[in-house]
XYZ file of C-alpha atoms in Angstrom:
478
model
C -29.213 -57.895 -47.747
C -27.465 -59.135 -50.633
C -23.512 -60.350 -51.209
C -20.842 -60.446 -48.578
C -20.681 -57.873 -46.564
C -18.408 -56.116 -43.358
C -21.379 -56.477 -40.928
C -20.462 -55.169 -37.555
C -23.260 -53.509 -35.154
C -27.044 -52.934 -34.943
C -27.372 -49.840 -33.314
C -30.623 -49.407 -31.222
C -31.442 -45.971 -30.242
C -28.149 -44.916 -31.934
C -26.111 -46.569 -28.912
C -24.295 -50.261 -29.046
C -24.921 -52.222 -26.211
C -22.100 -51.962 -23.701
C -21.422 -55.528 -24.208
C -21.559 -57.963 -26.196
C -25.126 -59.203 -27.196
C -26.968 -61.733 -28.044
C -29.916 -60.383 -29.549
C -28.522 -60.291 -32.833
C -26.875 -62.605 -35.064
C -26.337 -63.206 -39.034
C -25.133 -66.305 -41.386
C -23.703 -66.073 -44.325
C -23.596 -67.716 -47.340
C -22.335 -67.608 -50.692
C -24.812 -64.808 -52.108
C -27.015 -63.399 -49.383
C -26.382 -62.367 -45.020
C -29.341 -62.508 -43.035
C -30.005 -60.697 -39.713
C -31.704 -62.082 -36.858
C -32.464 -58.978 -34.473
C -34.635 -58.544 -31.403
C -35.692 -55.191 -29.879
C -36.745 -55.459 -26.509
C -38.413 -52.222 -25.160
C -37.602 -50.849 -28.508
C -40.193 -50.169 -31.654
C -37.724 -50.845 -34.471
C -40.076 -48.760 -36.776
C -40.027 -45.874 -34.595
C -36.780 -45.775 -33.130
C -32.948 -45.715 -34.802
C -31.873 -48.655 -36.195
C -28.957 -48.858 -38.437
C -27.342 -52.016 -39.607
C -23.599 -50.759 -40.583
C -21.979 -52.026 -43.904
C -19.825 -48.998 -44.653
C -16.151 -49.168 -44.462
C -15.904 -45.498 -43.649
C -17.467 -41.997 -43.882
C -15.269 -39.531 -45.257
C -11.966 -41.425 -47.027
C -10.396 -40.885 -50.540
C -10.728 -43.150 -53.117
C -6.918 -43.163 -53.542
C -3.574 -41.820 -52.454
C -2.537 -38.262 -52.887
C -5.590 -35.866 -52.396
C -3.619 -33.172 -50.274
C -5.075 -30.200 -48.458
C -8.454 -30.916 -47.447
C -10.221 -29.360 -44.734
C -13.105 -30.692 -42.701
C -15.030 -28.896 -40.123
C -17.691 -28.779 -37.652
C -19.625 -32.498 -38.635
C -21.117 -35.099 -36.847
C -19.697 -38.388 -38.180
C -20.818 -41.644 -36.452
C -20.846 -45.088 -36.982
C -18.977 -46.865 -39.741
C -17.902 -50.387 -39.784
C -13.949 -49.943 -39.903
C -11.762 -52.768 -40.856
C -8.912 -53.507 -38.369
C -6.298 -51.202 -39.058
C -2.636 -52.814 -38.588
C 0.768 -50.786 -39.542
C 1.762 -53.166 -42.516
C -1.741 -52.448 -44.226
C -3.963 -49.772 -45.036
C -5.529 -48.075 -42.432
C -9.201 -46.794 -42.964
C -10.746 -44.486 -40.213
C -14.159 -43.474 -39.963
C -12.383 -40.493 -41.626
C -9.244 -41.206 -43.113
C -6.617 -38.760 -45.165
C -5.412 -42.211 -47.207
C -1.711 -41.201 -47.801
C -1.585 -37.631 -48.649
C -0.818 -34.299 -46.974
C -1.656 -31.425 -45.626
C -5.375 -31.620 -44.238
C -6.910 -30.356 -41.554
C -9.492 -32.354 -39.513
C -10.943 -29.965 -36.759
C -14.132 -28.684 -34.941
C -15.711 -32.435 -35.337
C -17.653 -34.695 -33.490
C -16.432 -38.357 -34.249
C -17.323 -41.690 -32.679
C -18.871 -45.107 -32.724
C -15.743 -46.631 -35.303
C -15.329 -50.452 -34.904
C -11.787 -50.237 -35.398
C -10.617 -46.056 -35.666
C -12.009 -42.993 -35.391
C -9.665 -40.786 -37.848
C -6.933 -42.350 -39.795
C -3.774 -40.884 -41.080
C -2.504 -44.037 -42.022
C -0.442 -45.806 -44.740
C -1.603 -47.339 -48.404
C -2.726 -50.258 -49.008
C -0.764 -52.702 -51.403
C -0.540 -56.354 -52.513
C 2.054 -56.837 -49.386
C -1.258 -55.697 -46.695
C -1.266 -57.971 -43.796
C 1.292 -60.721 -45.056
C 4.192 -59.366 -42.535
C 3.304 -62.135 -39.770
C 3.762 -59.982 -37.370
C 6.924 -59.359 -37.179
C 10.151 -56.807 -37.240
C 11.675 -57.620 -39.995
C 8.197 -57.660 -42.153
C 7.596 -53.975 -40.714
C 10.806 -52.664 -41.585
C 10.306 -54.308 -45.326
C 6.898 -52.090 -45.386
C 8.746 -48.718 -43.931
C 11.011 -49.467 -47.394
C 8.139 -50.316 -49.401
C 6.843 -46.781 -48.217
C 10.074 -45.547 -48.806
C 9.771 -46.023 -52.736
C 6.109 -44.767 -52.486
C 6.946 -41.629 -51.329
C 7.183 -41.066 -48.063
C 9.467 -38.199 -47.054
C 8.843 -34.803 -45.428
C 7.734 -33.133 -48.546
C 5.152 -35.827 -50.311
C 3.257 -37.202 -46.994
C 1.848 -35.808 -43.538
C 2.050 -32.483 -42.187
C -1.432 -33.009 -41.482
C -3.558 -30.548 -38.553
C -6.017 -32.852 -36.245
C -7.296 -30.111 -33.759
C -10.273 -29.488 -31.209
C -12.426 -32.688 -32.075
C -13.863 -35.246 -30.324
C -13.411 -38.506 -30.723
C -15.074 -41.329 -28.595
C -16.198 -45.020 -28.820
C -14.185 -46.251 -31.223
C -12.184 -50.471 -30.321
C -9.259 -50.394 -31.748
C -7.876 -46.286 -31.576
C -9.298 -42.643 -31.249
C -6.389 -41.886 -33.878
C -4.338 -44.148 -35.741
C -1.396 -43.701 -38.124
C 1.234 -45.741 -39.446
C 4.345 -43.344 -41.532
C 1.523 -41.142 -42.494
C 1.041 -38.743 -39.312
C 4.798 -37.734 -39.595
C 5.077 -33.908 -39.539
C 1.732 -33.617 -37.869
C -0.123 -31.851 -35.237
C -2.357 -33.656 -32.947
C -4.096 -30.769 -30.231
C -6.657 -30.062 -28.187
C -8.841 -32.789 -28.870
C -10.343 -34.895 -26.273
C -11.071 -38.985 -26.414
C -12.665 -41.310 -24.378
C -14.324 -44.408 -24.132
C -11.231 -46.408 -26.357
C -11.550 -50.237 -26.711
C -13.876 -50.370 -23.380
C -15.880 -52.948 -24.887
C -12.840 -55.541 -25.209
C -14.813 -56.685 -28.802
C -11.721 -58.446 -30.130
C -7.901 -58.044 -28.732
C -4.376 -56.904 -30.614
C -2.006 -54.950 -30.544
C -3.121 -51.836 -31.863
C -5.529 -50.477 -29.286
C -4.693 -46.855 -27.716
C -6.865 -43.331 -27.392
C -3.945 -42.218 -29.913
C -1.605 -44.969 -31.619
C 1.138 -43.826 -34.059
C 4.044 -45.477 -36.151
C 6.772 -43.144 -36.886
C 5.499 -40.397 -35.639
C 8.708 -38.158 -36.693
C 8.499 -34.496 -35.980
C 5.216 -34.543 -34.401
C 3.559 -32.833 -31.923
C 0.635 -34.326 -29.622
C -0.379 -31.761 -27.523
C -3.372 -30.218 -24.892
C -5.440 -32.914 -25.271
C -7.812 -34.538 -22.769
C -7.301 -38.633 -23.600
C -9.197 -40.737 -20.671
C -11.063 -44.077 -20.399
C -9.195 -45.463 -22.778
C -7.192 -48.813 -22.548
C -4.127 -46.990 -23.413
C -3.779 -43.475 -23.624
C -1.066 -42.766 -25.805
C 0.979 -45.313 -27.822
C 4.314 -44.259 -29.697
C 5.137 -47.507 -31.715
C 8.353 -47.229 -33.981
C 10.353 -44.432 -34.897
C 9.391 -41.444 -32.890
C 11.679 -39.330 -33.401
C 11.703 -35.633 -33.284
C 8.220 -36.185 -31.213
C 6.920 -34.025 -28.565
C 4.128 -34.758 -26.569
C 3.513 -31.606 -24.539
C 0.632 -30.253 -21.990
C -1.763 -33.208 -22.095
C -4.206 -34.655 -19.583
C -4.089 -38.755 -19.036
C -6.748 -39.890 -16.721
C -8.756 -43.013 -15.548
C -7.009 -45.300 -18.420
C -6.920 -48.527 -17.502
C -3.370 -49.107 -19.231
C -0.767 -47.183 -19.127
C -0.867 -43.267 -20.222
C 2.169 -43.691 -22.263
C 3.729 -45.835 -23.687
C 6.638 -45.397 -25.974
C 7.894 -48.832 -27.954
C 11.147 -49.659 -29.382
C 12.259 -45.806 -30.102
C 15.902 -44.469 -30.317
C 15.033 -40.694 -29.359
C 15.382 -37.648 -29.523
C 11.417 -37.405 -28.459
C 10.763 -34.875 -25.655
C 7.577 -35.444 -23.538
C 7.111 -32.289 -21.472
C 4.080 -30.751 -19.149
C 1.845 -33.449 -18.876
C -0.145 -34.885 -16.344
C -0.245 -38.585 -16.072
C -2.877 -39.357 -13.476
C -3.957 -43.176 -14.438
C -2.607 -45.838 -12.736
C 0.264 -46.764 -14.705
C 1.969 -43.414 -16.197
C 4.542 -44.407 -18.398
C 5.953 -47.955 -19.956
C 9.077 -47.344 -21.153
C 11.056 -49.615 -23.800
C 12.920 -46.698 -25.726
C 15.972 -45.567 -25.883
C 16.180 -41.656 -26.154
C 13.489 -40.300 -24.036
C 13.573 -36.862 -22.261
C 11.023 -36.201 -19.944
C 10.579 -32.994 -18.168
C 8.173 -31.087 -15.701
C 5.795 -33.715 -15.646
C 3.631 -34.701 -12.962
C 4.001 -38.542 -12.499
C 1.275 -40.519 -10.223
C 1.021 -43.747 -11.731
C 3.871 -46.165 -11.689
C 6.406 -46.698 -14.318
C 7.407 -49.547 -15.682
C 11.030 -49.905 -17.662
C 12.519 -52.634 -19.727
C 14.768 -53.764 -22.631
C 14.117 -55.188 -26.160
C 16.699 -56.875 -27.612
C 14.882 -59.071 -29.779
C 13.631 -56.573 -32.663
C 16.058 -54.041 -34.890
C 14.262 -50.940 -35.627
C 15.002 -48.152 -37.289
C 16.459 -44.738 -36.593
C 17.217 -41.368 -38.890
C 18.702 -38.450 -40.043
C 17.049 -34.991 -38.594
C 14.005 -34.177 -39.775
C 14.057 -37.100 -42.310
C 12.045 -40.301 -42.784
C 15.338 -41.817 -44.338
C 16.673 -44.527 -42.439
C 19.779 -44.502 -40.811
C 20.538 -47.565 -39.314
C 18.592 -50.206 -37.291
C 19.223 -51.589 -33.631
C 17.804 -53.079 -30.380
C 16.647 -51.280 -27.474
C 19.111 -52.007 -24.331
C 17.307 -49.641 -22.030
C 17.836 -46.198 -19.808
C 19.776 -43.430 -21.952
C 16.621 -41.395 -20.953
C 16.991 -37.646 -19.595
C 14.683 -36.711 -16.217
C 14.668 -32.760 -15.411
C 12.242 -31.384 -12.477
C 9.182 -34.255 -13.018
C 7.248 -34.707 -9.655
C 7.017 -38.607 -8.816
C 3.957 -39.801 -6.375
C 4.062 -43.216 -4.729
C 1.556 -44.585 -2.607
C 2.693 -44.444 0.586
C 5.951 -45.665 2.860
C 5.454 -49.226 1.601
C 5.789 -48.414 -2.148
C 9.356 -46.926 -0.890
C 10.510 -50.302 -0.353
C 9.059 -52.558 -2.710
C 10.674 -53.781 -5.958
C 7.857 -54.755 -7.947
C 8.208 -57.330 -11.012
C 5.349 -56.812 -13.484
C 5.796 -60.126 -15.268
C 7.278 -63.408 -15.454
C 10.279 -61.773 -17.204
C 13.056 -60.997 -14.670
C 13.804 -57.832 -16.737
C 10.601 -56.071 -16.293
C 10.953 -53.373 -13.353
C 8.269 -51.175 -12.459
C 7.450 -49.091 -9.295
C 6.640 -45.376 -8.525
C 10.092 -43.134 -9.021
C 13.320 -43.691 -11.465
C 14.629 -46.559 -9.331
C 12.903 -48.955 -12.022
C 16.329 -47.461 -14.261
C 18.578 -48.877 -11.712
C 19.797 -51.992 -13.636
C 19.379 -50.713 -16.977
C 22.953 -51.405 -19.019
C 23.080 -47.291 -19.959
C 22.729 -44.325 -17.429
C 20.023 -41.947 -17.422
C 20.289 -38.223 -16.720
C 18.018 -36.787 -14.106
C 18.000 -33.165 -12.230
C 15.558 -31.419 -10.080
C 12.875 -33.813 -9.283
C 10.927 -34.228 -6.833
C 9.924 -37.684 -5.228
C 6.479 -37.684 -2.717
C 4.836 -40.278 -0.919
C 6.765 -43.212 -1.211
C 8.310 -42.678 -4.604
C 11.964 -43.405 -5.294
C 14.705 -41.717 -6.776
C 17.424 -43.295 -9.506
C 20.079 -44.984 -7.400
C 22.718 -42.368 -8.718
C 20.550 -39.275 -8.084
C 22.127 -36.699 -5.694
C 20.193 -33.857 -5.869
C 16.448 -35.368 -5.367
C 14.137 -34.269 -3.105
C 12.412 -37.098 -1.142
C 9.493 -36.676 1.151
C 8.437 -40.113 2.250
C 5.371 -38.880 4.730
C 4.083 -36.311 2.396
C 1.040 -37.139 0.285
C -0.025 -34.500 -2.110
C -3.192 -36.320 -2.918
C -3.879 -35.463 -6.401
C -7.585 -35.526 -7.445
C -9.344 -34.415 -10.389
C -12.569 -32.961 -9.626
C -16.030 -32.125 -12.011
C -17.225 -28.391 -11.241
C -19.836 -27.034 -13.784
C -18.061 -28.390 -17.051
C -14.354 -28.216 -15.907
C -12.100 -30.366 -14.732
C -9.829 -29.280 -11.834
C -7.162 -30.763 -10.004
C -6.678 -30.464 -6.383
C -2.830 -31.216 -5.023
C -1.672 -30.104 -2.137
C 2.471 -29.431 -1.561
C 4.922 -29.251 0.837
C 7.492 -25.970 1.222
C 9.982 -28.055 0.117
C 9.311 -28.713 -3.089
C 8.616 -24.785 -3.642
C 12.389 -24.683 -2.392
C 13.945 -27.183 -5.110
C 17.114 -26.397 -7.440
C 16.102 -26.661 -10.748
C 18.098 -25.720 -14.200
C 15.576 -24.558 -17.244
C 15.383 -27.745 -19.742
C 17.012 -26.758 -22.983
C 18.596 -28.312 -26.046
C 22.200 -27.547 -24.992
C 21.100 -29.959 -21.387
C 19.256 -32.525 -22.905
C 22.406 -32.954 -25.436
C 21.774 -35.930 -27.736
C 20.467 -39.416 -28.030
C 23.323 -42.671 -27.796
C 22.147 -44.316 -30.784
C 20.664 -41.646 -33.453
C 22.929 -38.587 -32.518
C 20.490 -36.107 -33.175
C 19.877 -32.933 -31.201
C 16.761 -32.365 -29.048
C 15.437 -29.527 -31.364
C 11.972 -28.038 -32.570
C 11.062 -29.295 -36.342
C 12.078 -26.225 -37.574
C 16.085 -27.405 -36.353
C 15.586 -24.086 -33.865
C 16.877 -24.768 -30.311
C 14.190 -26.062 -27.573
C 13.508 -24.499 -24.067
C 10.954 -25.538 -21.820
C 9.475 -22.243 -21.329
C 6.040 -22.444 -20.341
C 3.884 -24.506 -18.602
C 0.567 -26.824 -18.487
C -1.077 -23.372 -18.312
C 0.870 -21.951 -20.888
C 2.055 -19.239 -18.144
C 6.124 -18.397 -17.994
C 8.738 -20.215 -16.374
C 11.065 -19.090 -14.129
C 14.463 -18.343 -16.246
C 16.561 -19.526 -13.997
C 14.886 -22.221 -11.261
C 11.547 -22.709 -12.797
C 9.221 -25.481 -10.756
C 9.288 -28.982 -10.813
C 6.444 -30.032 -12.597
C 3.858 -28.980 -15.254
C 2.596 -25.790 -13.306
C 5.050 -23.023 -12.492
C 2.395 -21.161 -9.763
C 2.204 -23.492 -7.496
C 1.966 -22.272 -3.936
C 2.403 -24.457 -0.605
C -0.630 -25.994 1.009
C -3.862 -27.010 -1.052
C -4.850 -25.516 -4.517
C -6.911 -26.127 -7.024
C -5.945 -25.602 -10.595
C -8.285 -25.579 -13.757
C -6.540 -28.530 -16.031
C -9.474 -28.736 -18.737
């Protein structure tokens, strides 16, 4: 194989090995890369072997080619270059700065780096930011001149695919997936093979996500499960299903708010790490731990409504979050008293419950929620139920191609004063001043739940499902 080439797997059988092997290996030198390969138990001339030199599968060859739809194919293996949020970001399928596609009904996996890519452009400034702040906010300007604004870029439909075996994200997109739709896809098997590290890896990873929604999807196995990096605002993340990541669900980075993240199930170990600003979160179910801090060392950028303009840039000083009829688990009586540091850093505070907002220099909101098995309420939280000795045991169960999950609850939490979660409640952010609204500027209500089903108009349920009933049930969640 001639010239210098991107040389990433040799795929036996169509599958990588689960880790790293050493029955392959190349050197390269100025003209030529050779291949050393053995094939134990394998005929190489009868089975699937595919060395993999291309960058992608399905990517423009520039900027700008709006409104394409693909459908229903079977895309695998491509040797993607790392994708970082200062450079151009090529997926296995990519929309390469443009808007207005719609990637759906597709079967996508076995990406070295991404798996689809709604990602920025590339330039002569790629991957010379070092890293950090300041040389990401010089790229959001950069993209500012190269048109990115609400009617140029985004607005892009990624439904019903999915996406699996990809090391560095399922999805990626830095500026580009603003004014997007992300739904009903499901990903798995994110960055399980620990190939190479970074800071980029998630089952969905987005920069400026503004105006999006990310919603009824299935994202487990993953390191991460959802990463909102920069500039979500206007963001809802609605109806999901987290599971078995070994990271956190969610985590939301160095945001101002308003993002609303509503009806989801967070069932990993670690639900939610928290250094925004902005946040409200609302009939979730919560049974992982949360972890909460600051950052004051980076300026990043908020703006207008609806509008990738930028309006100002600060640090994050943590809480000014909004809590409205979430169900917190714990693990027991123990977890009730333990203050848990997650790091070296004193201001790290996570635990199961909103006590992890206790010394956080602004206030958070909370109303209606529930707190079960050890969990702990915020230390200025009157109206919280607490039920130290009850243990709802959540499990999520196979049965013939679903996925169920079996909870059992106490009459108490049936009883619970709750206020419907609406703009005019959820009021507006500290920093950007911008209402909690749909992208259409029309007022938000919390209406439905997980199950799409009505809630109550007046004391609807804490949690994501508004038919729950006391004593053990099983509900269909995918």
């Amino acid at each position: 194989m001639r010239g210098v080439r991107t040389v990433c797997l040799v795929f036996k059988s169509g599958k990588p090995a689960s880790v790293p092997s050493a029955l392959w290996f190349t050197k390269v030198d100025g003209s030529n890369t050779t291949i050393w390969a053995q094939f134990p138990g394998v005929d190489p001339n009868k089975q699937l072997v595919e060395i993999n030199v291309r960058r992608t599968v399905f990517y423009p060859d520039r900027p700008g080619r709006n409104y394409i739809t693909v459908r229903g194919f079977i895309m695998r293996h491509a040797a993607t270059p790392w994708a970082p949020p200062t450079a151009e970001q090529i997926g296995l399928i990519g929309t390469h700065w443009s808007k207005g596609w719609i990637i759906e009904n597709n079967v996508i996996s076995h990406s070295v780096c991404s798996g689809i890519s709604l990602g920025k452009y590339g330039d002569q400034y790629d991957n010379t930011s070092a890293n950090t702040a300041e040389g990401y906010v010089k790229t959001i300007e950069r993209a500012l001149a190269n048109g990115w604004n609400r009617d140029t870029i985004g607005h892009h439909i990624v439904r019903n695919n999915t996406i699996s075996h990809c090391e560095q994200a399922g999805i990626v997109g830095s500026l580009g997936a603003a004014f997007s739709t992300v739904s009903g896809n499901t990903i798995h098997h994110v960055h399980v093979r620990r190939l190479f590290s970074g800071a980029e890896m998630a089952g969905i990873k987005f920069h400026a996500a503004i105006d999006t929604t990310i919603r009824d999807n299935h994202i487990y196995q993953t390191c991460l499960g959802l990463w909102l990096d920069w500039m979500a605002q206007g963001t809802r993340v609605t109806r999901n299903l987290f599971h078995d990541n070994s990271g956190q669900d969610l985590f939301v980075e160095v945001n101002h708010g308003p993002f609303l993240v509503d009806n989801n199930l967070f069932l990993s170990q670690v639900s939610l790490l928290d250094m925004s600003e902005g946040g409200a979160y609302a009939h979730n179910l919560f049974a992982g731990r949360i972890i909460s801090r600051p950052e004051l060392s980076r300026e990043t950028p908020w703006h207008p409504a609806h509008s990738t303009a930028v309006a100002g840039l600060t640090n994050i000083h943590g809480g000014d979050d909004r809590f409205f009829n979430n169900i917190f688990i714990g693990k027991g009586r123990a977890t009730a008293t333990a203050e848990q540091s997650v790091s070296k850093d004193p201001q790290w505070s996570g635990g199961y419950g909103l006590w992890v907002y206790d010394w956080r220099e602004f206030p958070i909101m909370t109303g209606g929620n529930v707190y079960l098995n050890g969990a702990r309420p915020w230390k200025n939280e009157p109206d919280a139920i607490v039920l130290n000795e009850f243990d709802p045991k959540p499990a999520l169960v196979q049965k013939r191609g679903r996925v169920e999950l079996e909870i059992a609850l106490d009459k108490a939490v049936l009883r619970s004063r709750t206020s419907p979660v609406t703009s005019a409640l959820l009021g507006k952010p500290r920093v950007s001043k911008v209402p909690y609204v749909a992208p259409d500027d029309s007022p938000l209500a919390i209406d439905i739940d997980y199950l799409g089903k009505a809630r109550n108009a007046t004391n609807p349920r804490p949690g994501p499902f508004e038919t729950l009933r006391h004593g053990w049930t099983n509900i269909r969640v995918w």
